[in-house]
PDB file of C-alpha atoms in Angstrom:
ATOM      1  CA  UNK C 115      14.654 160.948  66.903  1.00  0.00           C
ATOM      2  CA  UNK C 116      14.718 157.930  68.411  1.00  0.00           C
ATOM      3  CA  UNK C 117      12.505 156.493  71.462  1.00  0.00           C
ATOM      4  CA  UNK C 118      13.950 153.156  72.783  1.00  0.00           C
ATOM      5  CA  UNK C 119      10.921 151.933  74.471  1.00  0.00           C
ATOM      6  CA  UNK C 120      10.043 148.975  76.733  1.00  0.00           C
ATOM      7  CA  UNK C 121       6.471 147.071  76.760  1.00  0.00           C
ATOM      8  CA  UNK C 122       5.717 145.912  80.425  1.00  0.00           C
ATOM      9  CA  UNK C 123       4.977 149.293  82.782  1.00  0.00           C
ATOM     10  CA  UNK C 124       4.854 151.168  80.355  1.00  0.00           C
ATOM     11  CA  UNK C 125       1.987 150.185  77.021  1.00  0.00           C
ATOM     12  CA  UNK C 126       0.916 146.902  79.402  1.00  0.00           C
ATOM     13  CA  UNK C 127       0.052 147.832  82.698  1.00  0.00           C
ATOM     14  CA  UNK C 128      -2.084 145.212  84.402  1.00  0.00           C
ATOM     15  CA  UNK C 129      -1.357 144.793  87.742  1.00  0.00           C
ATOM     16  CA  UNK C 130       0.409 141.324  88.322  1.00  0.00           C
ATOM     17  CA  UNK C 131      -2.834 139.836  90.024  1.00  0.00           C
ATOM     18  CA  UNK C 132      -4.982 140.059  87.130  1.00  0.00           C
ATOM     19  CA  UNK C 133      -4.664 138.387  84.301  1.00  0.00           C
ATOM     20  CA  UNK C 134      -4.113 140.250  80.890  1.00  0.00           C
ATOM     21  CA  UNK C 135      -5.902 140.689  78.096  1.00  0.00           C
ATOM     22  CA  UNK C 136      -4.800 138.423  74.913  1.00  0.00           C
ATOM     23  CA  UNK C 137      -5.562 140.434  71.617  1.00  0.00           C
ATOM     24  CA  UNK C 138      -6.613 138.385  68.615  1.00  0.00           C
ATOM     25  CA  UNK C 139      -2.709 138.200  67.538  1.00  0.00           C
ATOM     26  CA  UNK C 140      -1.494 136.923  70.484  1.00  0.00           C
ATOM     27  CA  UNK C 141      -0.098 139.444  72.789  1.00  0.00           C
ATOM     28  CA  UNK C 142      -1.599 142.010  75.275  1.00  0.00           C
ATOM     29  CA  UNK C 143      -3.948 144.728  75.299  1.00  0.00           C
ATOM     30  CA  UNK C 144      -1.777 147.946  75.654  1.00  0.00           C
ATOM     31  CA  UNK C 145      -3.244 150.386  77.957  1.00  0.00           C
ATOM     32  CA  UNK C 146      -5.423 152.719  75.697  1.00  0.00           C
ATOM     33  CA  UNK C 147      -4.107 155.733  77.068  1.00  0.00           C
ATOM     34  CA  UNK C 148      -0.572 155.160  77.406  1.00  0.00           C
ATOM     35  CA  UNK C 149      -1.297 153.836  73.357  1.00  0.00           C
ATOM     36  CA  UNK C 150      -2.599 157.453  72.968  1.00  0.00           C
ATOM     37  CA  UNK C 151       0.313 158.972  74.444  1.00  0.00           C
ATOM     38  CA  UNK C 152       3.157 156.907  72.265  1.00  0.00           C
ATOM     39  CA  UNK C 153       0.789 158.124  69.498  1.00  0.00           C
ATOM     40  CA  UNK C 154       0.917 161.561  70.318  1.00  0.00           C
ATOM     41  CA  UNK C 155       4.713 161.610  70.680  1.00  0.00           C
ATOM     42  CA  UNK C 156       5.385 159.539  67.542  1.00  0.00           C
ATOM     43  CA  UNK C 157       3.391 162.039  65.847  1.00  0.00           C
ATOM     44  CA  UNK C 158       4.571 165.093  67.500  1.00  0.00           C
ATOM     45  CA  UNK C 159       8.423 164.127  67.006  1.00  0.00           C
ATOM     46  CA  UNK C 160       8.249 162.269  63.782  1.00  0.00           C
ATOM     47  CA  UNK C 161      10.386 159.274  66.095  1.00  0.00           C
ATOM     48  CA  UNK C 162      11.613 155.839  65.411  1.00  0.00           C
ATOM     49  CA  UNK C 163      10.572 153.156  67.679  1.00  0.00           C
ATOM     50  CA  UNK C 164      13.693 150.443  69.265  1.00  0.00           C
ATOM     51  CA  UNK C 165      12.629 147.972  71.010  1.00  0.00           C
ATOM     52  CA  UNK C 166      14.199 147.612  74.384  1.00  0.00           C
ATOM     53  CA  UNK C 167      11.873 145.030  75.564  1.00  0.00           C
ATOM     54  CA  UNK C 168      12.323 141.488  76.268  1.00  0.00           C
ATOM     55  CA  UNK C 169       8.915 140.587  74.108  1.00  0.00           C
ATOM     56  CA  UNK C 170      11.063 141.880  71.349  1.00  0.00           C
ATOM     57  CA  UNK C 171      12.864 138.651  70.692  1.00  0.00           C
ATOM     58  CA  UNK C 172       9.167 136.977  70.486  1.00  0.00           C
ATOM     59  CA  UNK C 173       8.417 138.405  67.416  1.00  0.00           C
ATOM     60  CA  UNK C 174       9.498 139.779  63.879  1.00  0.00           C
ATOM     61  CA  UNK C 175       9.896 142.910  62.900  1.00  0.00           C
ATOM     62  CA  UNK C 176       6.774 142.658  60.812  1.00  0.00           C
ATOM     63  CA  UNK C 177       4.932 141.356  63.422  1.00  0.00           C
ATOM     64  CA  UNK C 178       5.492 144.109  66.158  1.00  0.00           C
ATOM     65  CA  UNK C 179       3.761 146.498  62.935  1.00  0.00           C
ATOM     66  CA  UNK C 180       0.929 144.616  63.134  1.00  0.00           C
ATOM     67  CA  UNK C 181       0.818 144.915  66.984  1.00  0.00           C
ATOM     68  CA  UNK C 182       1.238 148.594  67.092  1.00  0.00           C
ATOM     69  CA  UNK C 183      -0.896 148.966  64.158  1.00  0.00           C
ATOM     70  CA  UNK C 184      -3.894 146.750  65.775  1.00  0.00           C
ATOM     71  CA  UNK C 185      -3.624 148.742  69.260  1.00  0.00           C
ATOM     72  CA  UNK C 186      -4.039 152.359  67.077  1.00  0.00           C
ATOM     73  CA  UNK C 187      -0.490 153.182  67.072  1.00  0.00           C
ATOM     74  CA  UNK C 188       0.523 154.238  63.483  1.00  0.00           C
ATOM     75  CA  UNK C 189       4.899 154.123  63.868  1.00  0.00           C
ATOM     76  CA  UNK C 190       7.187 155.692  61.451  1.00  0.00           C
ATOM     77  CA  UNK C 191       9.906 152.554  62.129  1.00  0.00           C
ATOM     78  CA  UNK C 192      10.519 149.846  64.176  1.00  0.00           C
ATOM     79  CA  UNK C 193      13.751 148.229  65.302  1.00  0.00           C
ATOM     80  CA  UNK C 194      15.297 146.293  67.265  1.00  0.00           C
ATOM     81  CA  UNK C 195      17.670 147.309  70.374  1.00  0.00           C
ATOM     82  CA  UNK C 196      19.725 144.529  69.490  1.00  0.00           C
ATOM     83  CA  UNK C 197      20.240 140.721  67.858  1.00  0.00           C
ATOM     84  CA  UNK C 198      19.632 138.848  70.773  1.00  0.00           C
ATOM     85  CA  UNK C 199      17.595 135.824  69.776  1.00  0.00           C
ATOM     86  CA  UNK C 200      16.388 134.699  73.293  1.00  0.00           C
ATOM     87  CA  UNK C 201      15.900 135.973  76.749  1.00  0.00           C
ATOM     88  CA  UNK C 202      18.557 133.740  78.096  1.00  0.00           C
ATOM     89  CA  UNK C 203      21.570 135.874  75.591  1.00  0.00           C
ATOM     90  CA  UNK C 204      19.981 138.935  76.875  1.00  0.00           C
ATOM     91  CA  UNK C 205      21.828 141.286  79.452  1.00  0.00           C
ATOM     92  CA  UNK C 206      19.948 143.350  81.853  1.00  0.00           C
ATOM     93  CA  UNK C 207      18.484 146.384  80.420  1.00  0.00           C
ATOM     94  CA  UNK C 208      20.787 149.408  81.794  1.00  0.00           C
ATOM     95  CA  UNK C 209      24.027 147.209  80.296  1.00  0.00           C
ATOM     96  CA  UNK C 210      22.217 146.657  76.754  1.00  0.00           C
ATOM     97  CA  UNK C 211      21.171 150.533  76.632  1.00  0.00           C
ATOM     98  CA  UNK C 212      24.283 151.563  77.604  1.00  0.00           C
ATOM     99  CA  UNK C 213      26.035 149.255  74.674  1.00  0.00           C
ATOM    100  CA  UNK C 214      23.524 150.692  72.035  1.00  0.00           C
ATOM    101  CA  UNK C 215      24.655 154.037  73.422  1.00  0.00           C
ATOM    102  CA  UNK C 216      28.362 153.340  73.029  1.00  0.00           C
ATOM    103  CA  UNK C 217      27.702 151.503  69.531  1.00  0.00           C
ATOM    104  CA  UNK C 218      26.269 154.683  67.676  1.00  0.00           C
ATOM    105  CA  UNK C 219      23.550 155.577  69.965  1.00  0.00           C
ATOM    106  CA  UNK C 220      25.139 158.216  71.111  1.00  0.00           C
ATOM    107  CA  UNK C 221      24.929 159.953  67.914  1.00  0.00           C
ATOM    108  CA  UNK C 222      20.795 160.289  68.188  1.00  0.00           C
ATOM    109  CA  UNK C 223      18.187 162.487  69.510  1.00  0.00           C
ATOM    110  CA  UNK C 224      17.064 159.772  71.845  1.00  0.00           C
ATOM    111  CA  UNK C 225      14.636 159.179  74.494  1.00  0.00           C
ATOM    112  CA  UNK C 226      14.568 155.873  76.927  1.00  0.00           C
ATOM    113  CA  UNK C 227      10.840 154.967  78.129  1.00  0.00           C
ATOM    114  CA  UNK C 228      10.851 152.250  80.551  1.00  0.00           C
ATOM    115  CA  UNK C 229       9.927 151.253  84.168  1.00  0.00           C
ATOM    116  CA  UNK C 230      12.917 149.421  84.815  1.00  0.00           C
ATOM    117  CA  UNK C 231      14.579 150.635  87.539  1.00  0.00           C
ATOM    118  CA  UNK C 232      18.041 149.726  87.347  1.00  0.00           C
ATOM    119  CA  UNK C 233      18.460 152.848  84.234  1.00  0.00           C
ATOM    120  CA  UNK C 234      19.070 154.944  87.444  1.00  0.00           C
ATOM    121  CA  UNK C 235      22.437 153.311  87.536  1.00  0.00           C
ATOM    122  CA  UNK C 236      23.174 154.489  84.026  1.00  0.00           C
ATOM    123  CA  UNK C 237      26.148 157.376  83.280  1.00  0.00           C
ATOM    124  CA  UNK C 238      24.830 160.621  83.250  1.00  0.00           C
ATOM    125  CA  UNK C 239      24.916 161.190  79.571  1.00  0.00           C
ATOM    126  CA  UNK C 240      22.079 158.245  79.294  1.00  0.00           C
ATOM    127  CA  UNK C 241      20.346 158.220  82.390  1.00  0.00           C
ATOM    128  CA  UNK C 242      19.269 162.329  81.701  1.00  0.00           C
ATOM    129  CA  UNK C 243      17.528 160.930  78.622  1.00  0.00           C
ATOM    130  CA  UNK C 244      15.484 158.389  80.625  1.00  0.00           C
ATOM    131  CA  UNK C 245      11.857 158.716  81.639  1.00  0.00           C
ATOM    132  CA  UNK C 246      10.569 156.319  84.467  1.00  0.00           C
ATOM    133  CA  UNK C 247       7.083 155.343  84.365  1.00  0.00           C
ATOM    134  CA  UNK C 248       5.151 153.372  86.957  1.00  0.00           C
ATOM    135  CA  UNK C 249       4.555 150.083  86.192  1.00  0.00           C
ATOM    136  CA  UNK C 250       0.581 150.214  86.775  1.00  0.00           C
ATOM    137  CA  UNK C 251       0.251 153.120  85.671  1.00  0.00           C
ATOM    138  CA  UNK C 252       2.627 153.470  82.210  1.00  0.00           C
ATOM    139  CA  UNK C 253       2.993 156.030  79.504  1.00  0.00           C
ATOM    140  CA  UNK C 254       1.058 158.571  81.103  1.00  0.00           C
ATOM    141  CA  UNK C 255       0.563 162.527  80.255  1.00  0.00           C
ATOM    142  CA  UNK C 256       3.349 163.605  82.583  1.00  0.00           C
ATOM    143  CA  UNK C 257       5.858 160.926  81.206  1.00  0.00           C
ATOM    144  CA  UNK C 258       4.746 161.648  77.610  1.00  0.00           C
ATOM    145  CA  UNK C 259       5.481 165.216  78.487  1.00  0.00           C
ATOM    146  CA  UNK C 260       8.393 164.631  79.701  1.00  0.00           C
ATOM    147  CA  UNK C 261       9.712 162.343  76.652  1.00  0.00           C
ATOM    148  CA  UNK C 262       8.900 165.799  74.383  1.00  0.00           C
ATOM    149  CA  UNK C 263      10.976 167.867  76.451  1.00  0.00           C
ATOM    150  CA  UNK C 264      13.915 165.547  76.159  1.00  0.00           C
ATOM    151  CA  UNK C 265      13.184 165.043  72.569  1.00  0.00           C
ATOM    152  CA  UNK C 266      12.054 168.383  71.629  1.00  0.00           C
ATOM    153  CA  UNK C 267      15.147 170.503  73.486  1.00  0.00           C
ATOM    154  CA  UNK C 268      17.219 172.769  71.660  1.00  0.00           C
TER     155      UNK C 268
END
């Protein structure tokens, strides 16, 4: 199982107006209980972690274990969406999902967690496996429910 998961509106959820938190290595304070709820489903589906956020050319793989790992989130694996080395080489976020789909993606028990929305334009096939979140608000218990019922269907 696989949760492709953005950072911004969904783990980080301070409102634009405030500034955020800096951790000691360098990036933000997730919101402790959308931290709880990634926990929860991580543990609950045994799921892989792929990046789908834009922070994830920032930093090594290595590096986003330490991040998880400092904010209480213990993850199974972590990877990458794709090889895109900057922001400028990246597309927007439904086209990239959509490629992982089409590139083996397909072939997974996935969820999408993100706030981006654009992944309402995504075929069918994708877009069923997408949960929205707000962006103040993030990984709540109803989207965190909602990931498990997409993950956990039979």
């Amino acid at each position: 199982m696989i949760i492709l998961l953005d950072i911004d509106g969904v783990l980080v959820t301070t409102p634009s107006w405030r500034a955020t938190e800096i951790l000691a290595d360098g990036f933000m304070k997730f919101n402790d209980n959308a931290a709880t709820n990634l926990q929860r489903l991580i543990i609950e589906t045994e799921a892989d972690i792929v990046l789908t956020s834009t922070h994830r050319v920032n930093y090594s793989i290595e590096t986003w274990k330490k991040i998880f790992r400092q904010r209480g989130i213990l993850t199974n694996s972590i990877a990458k969406l794709n090889e895109k080395k900057s922001i400028e080489t990246m597309l927007n976020r439904a086209t990239e999902i959509k490629e992982w789909f089409d590139n083996g993606g397909h072939k997974y028990n996935f969820v999408i967690i993100d706030d981006d929305l654009s992944l309402n334009d995504l075929p069918v096939a994708i877009k069923s496996r997408c949960v929205i979140t707000s962006p103040l608000i993030g990984l709540n218990e109803d989207a965190t429910n909602n990931a498990l019922k997409i993950l956990l269907a039979k």
